[in-house]
Amino acid sequence: MNQLTPIHTAQEAIRRGDLALACEILEDSLKPKGSVGTSQVDQSRVIQTRQLLAEVYLRRGQVQAARRQTEELLRQAPDHIDGRILEAHIARLEGRAQHAQELLTPIAQRADATQGQLKLIAAEWVATGAFSQAVDTLQKVEPMDAQSFYYLGLSHFRLGQIGKALPIYRKLFASIPNSPTIAKELSLVAAEFREFKTAIEAYSRYMQLSDPTAADFVKFSDLLLMGHNVADSQRHLEKALAMGEDSAESRLLEAKIARLSGDYGKALERAHAALVLSPGLGSAWSIVAELTEAASVDAVLIERLAQAISGASMAPHDLELAQFALAELHAKAGDYSTAYAQIRAANQTKSTLLRESGALYNRHTMEELLTTARQVFSGNLAPKVSTDSHRPVFIVGMPRSGTTVIHRLLDASGELQCIGESEALPFVYAQLQQRLGHMPEKLLHQLKEDDWNELAIEYLRRAGAGTEKRDLADKMPHNFLYVGMILSMFPQARIVQLRRAPFDVCMSIYAKPFPEGHSYACDPGDLAHFYYHCNALMDYWAEAFPDQTYNLDFDRFLETPTDSARQLFEFLGYPWQECYLEARSDSPQAFTFSELQVRKPIRKSEAGKWQQYRKVATDLLTELKTASNQSTSDANYKK
């Protein structure tokens, strides 16, 4: 009967959980036994023993002892891959993450690394925050186990590659439905991708699998609010408050919910309450600046916000929001010069964030899209279309061009299921990008009728189309980029293209915080470039699809709302009533900067507010003039 080696005996002790005995066995086996010569077999066993002993030391928290064994191992076998992985792991545990990455770089390229070793290397890349290297390493792992698949999803998520991370987390969630960690992270990924239905389902599962704290209820409430579910958001926030929650985050949520419910007094009070606990909370300052009446803006309030900005270090996003809020307060006080200086500062903060993430506006991409659209959606090159008979209405145009007001009119008529700014179409487009490449428009001719039918079904599902027979009205402004694709999915769709004078549109965008997808918004030159290319693209859609597109000049609409609205409804095929123009206290939440506007009667005064900036926004005016001279867009929109 063969006698067990010290390594096997130690492994048995480890399996029993007796790490102290395992250490004793391995340490004893490394002591000199009096024999002078050392065979190759003995040398190999010594290396294995040192590796196992270092691993046991680490499990016992004895990092220095583990480092000594690893150093001795590598002195004996410098090319030992497992030893090098241990060396990097120990460096990370000692707080030397950069050194750990330097140690991992050569072994990650080793052709003789086993699948198991590649998984360990990938785990170390993830632990040190080197997510790009983790993805590169994991691409060599075949087949992947659940842990490696999780690391791949996490790495894509941390790199901002949400479209790649989301399907990975979905598969993990489907195969491991009882993991609270995966459920929670799927929720985070889906929320980043603005797929709130999945995010809410996953977070709900996380809550079921864990013992939720008050903070968990606050986070769930916030997620539900992002998903435009105000009632459930309120309900879960009340649970958190009943558990004693009284944080800046919970107070801010109370303010947001009150604002969306039209209770502006409570919203303002709770926003101020949140700032008592967290003076650097940018979202709270946004609400304060928005809801404070001009007559109530004084030097004390302005100074309080200015001190918050210059005082304690703010997170970049909070700083951006606070700077925009300070600009709005100065504007309400009538100081447009200082307001514009703050607007420029806020946009500089945003531009820095975009530059660091590599997401700055690319003028060439926009120009290429315009050229491609003209080539693809014309003549014999035009893609096939679906057989879908739905007649959705898409209200498109630049942000701040009046899409919210027109959406309100359609909602007042009751003729359509108005879904607001739906993420459904951008999501369908992202799916096409994964399938066809960065600019799928170039390959749309490859899609067959059945493909377009499937895309139409997917859009309707994600948009939440009801069983009722009413068609949808989708007011996501940037859908003007996809009009050709829309009409391939829905040949009977109707497109309402909003136009507005360039300075009013661009100034109102420049003065507000927009999310990262609007990378053009923080530079006057990029903003002017995007405006005129946007209008040139809409000019083309109107030319290519004259029976399905309706150009609506919002400035003219404000001059003659009744006549303009009647003509719009005639194009859409719905009866018109004058009462649709009246203010509605029960108007559904808009979840946009225009939320307050939908509760007011339609009037021209709101549109003229941006003219106050003409004397100070000289850089924006110059860029608009330059872009106008270079543009082929309709002269009606060059004012």
Short mmCIF file of N, CA and C in Angstrom, two decimals, residues 356-425:
data_model
loop_
_atom_site.label_atom_id
_atom_site.label_comp_id
_atom_site.label_asym_id
_atom_site.label_seq_id
_atom_site.Cartn_x
_atom_site.Cartn_y
_atom_site.Cartn_z
N GLU A 356 -12.51 62.13 -20.52
CA GLU A 356 -11.90 61.06 -19.74
C GLU A 356 -12.47 59.70 -20.10
N SER A 357 -13.74 59.67 -20.50
CA SER A 357 -14.37 58.39 -20.86
C SER A 357 -14.30 58.11 -22.35
N GLY A 358 -13.64 59.00 -23.11
CA GLY A 358 -13.52 58.81 -24.55
C GLY A 358 -14.83 58.94 -25.29
N ALA A 359 -15.74 59.77 -24.77
CA ALA A 359 -17.08 59.87 -25.36
C ALA A 359 -17.39 61.25 -25.92
N LEU A 360 -16.36 62.01 -26.28
CA LEU A 360 -16.59 63.33 -26.87
C LEU A 360 -17.32 63.21 -28.20
N TYR A 361 -18.02 64.26 -28.57
CA TYR A 361 -18.79 64.30 -29.81
C TYR A 361 -17.86 64.14 -31.01
N ASN A 362 -18.26 63.28 -31.94
CA ASN A 362 -17.48 63.03 -33.15
C ASN A 362 -18.24 63.60 -34.35
N ARG A 363 -17.78 64.71 -34.87
CA ARG A 363 -18.48 65.36 -35.98
C ARG A 363 -18.48 64.47 -37.22
N HIS A 364 -17.40 63.76 -37.43
CA HIS A 364 -17.31 62.90 -38.62
C HIS A 364 -18.40 61.83 -38.61
N THR A 365 -18.68 61.25 -37.43
CA THR A 365 -19.71 60.21 -37.34
C THR A 365 -21.06 60.76 -37.74
N MET A 366 -21.40 61.96 -37.28
CA MET A 366 -22.68 62.56 -37.64
C MET A 366 -22.75 62.83 -39.14
N GLU A 367 -21.66 63.33 -39.70
CA GLU A 367 -21.62 63.60 -41.14
C GLU A 367 -21.75 62.30 -41.94
N GLU A 368 -21.10 61.25 -41.44
CA GLU A 368 -21.17 59.95 -42.12
C GLU A 368 -22.58 59.39 -42.08
N LEU A 369 -23.28 59.59 -40.95
CA LEU A 369 -24.65 59.11 -40.84
C LEU A 369 -25.55 59.81 -41.85
N LEU A 370 -25.39 61.10 -42.01
CA LEU A 370 -26.20 61.86 -42.97
C LEU A 370 -25.93 61.37 -44.39
N THR A 371 -24.66 61.19 -44.72
CA THR A 371 -24.31 60.70 -46.06
C THR A 371 -24.86 59.30 -46.29
N THR A 372 -24.72 58.43 -45.29
CA THR A 372 -25.19 57.05 -45.42
C THR A 372 -26.70 57.00 -45.60
N ALA A 373 -27.43 57.81 -44.82
CA ALA A 373 -28.90 57.82 -44.93
C ALA A 373 -29.33 58.20 -46.33
N ARG A 374 -28.67 59.18 -46.90
CA ARG A 374 -29.02 59.62 -48.25
C ARG A 374 -28.74 58.52 -49.28
N GLN A 375 -27.72 57.73 -49.02
CA GLN A 375 -27.38 56.65 -49.95
C GLN A 375 -28.30 55.45 -49.79
N VAL A 376 -28.61 55.10 -48.53
CA VAL A 376 -29.34 53.86 -48.25
C VAL A 376 -30.82 53.98 -48.56
N PHE A 377 -31.44 55.06 -48.13
CA PHE A 377 -32.90 55.17 -48.25
C PHE A 377 -33.30 55.92 -49.51
N SER A 378 -32.79 55.45 -50.62
CA SER A 378 -33.15 56.07 -51.89
C SER A 378 -33.03 55.03 -53.00
N GLY A 379 -33.89 55.15 -53.99
CA GLY A 379 -33.82 54.32 -55.18
C GLY A 379 -33.83 52.83 -54.90
N ASN A 380 -33.05 52.10 -55.67
CA ASN A 380 -33.02 50.64 -55.57
C ASN A 380 -32.31 50.14 -54.32
N LEU A 381 -31.57 51.03 -53.66
CA LEU A 381 -30.83 50.61 -52.47
C LEU A 381 -31.70 50.56 -51.22
N ALA A 382 -32.90 51.13 -51.29
CA ALA A 382 -33.75 51.20 -50.11
C ALA A 382 -34.02 49.81 -49.56
N PRO A 383 -33.95 49.63 -48.24
CA PRO A 383 -34.18 48.31 -47.65
C PRO A 383 -35.63 47.87 -47.78
N LYS A 384 -35.83 46.57 -47.59
CA LYS A 384 -37.20 46.04 -47.60
C LYS A 384 -37.95 46.57 -46.38
N VAL A 385 -39.25 46.35 -46.35
CA VAL A 385 -40.05 46.82 -45.23
C VAL A 385 -40.87 45.67 -44.68
N SER A 386 -41.38 45.87 -43.47
CA SER A 386 -42.19 44.84 -42.82
C SER A 386 -43.61 44.86 -43.37
N THR A 387 -44.40 43.90 -42.90
CA THR A 387 -45.82 43.86 -43.26
C THR A 387 -46.68 44.36 -42.09
N ASP A 388 -46.03 44.96 -41.08
CA ASP A 388 -46.75 45.41 -39.89
C ASP A 388 -47.73 46.53 -40.25
N SER A 389 -48.92 46.45 -39.69
CA SER A 389 -49.97 47.42 -40.02
C SER A 389 -50.16 48.50 -38.96
N HIS A 390 -49.38 48.49 -37.90
CA HIS A 390 -49.51 49.52 -36.88
C HIS A 390 -49.15 50.89 -37.47
N ARG A 391 -49.75 51.94 -36.88
CA ARG A 391 -49.54 53.30 -37.37
C ARG A 391 -49.05 54.21 -36.23
N PRO A 392 -47.92 53.88 -35.63
CA PRO A 392 -47.43 54.71 -34.53
C PRO A 392 -47.06 56.11 -35.00
N VAL A 393 -47.06 57.04 -34.06
CA VAL A 393 -46.62 58.41 -34.33
C VAL A 393 -45.31 58.63 -33.59
N PHE A 394 -44.30 59.12 -34.30
CA PHE A 394 -43.01 59.42 -33.70
C PHE A 394 -42.79 60.93 -33.76
N ILE A 395 -42.68 61.55 -32.60
CA ILE A 395 -42.44 62.99 -32.50
C ILE A 395 -40.94 63.18 -32.30
N VAL A 396 -40.27 63.75 -33.28
CA VAL A 396 -38.81 63.77 -33.26
C VAL A 396 -38.30 65.20 -33.47
N GLY A 397 -37.02 65.37 -33.26
CA GLY A 397 -36.38 66.67 -33.44
C GLY A 397 -35.29 66.88 -32.42
N MET A 398 -34.70 68.05 -32.43
CA MET A 398 -33.71 68.37 -31.39
C MET A 398 -34.39 68.39 -30.02
N PRO A 399 -33.68 68.03 -28.97
CA PRO A 399 -34.23 68.26 -27.63
C PRO A 399 -34.56 69.74 -27.47
N ARG A 400 -35.56 70.04 -26.66
CA ARG A 400 -35.97 71.42 -26.38
C ARG A 400 -36.60 72.11 -27.59
N SER A 401 -37.08 71.31 -28.55
CA SER A 401 -37.68 71.90 -29.75
C SER A 401 -39.19 71.87 -29.73
N GLY A 402 -39.80 71.42 -28.62
CA GLY A 402 -41.25 71.43 -28.50
C GLY A 402 -41.90 70.07 -28.52
N THR A 403 -41.11 69.00 -28.48
CA THR A 403 -41.69 67.66 -28.55
C THR A 403 -42.62 67.37 -27.37
N THR A 404 -42.29 67.89 -26.19
CA THR A 404 -43.13 67.63 -25.01
C THR A 404 -44.50 68.28 -25.17
N VAL A 405 -44.55 69.48 -25.70
CA VAL A 405 -45.82 70.18 -25.88
C VAL A 405 -46.70 69.45 -26.89
N ILE A 406 -46.10 69.02 -27.99
CA ILE A 406 -46.88 68.30 -29.02
C ILE A 406 -47.36 66.96 -28.47
N HIS A 407 -46.53 66.30 -27.71
CA HIS A 407 -46.93 65.04 -27.08
C HIS A 407 -48.12 65.27 -26.15
N ARG A 408 -48.10 66.39 -25.44
CA ARG A 408 -49.21 66.72 -24.55
C ARG A 408 -50.51 66.90 -25.33
N LEU A 409 -50.44 67.55 -26.49
CA LEU A 409 -51.63 67.73 -27.32
C LEU A 409 -52.22 66.39 -27.73
N LEU A 410 -51.35 65.48 -28.18
CA LEU A 410 -51.83 64.17 -28.62
C LEU A 410 -52.41 63.40 -27.45
N ASP A 411 -51.80 63.51 -26.30
CA ASP A 411 -52.32 62.82 -25.12
C ASP A 411 -53.69 63.36 -24.73
N ALA A 412 -53.87 64.67 -24.87
CA ALA A 412 -55.15 65.29 -24.51
C ALA A 412 -56.28 64.79 -25.41
N SER A 413 -55.94 64.42 -26.64
CA SER A 413 -56.98 63.98 -27.58
C SER A 413 -57.53 62.60 -27.22
N GLY A 414 -56.73 61.78 -26.55
CA GLY A 414 -57.15 60.43 -26.21
C GLY A 414 -57.12 59.46 -27.38
N GLU A 415 -56.62 59.92 -28.52
CA GLU A 415 -56.61 59.07 -29.71
C GLU A 415 -55.45 58.07 -29.72
N LEU A 416 -54.41 58.38 -28.95
CA LEU A 416 -53.18 57.59 -28.99
C LEU A 416 -52.76 57.15 -27.59
N GLN A 417 -52.01 56.05 -27.54
CA GLN A 417 -51.37 55.62 -26.30
C GLN A 417 -50.03 56.34 -26.23
N CYS A 418 -49.96 57.41 -25.48
CA CYS A 418 -48.77 58.26 -25.44
C CYS A 418 -47.79 57.72 -24.40
N ILE A 419 -46.60 57.35 -24.85
CA ILE A 419 -45.65 56.65 -23.99
C ILE A 419 -44.46 57.52 -23.60
N GLY A 420 -44.47 58.80 -23.96
CA GLY A 420 -43.38 59.68 -23.58
C GLY A 420 -42.09 59.35 -24.30
N GLU A 421 -40.97 59.59 -23.63
CA GLU A 421 -39.65 59.35 -24.23
C GLU A 421 -39.26 57.90 -24.01
N SER A 422 -39.67 57.05 -24.89
CA SER A 422 -39.40 55.62 -24.76
C SER A 422 -37.99 55.29 -25.23
N GLU A 423 -37.35 54.36 -24.52
CA GLU A 423 -36.02 53.89 -24.91
C GLU A 423 -36.11 52.71 -25.87
N ALA A 424 -37.32 52.35 -26.29
CA ALA A 424 -37.50 51.14 -27.08
C ALA A 424 -36.75 51.18 -28.40
N LEU A 425 -36.88 52.27 -29.15
CA LEU A 425 -36.23 52.33 -30.46
C LEU A 425 -34.71 52.38 -30.36
#
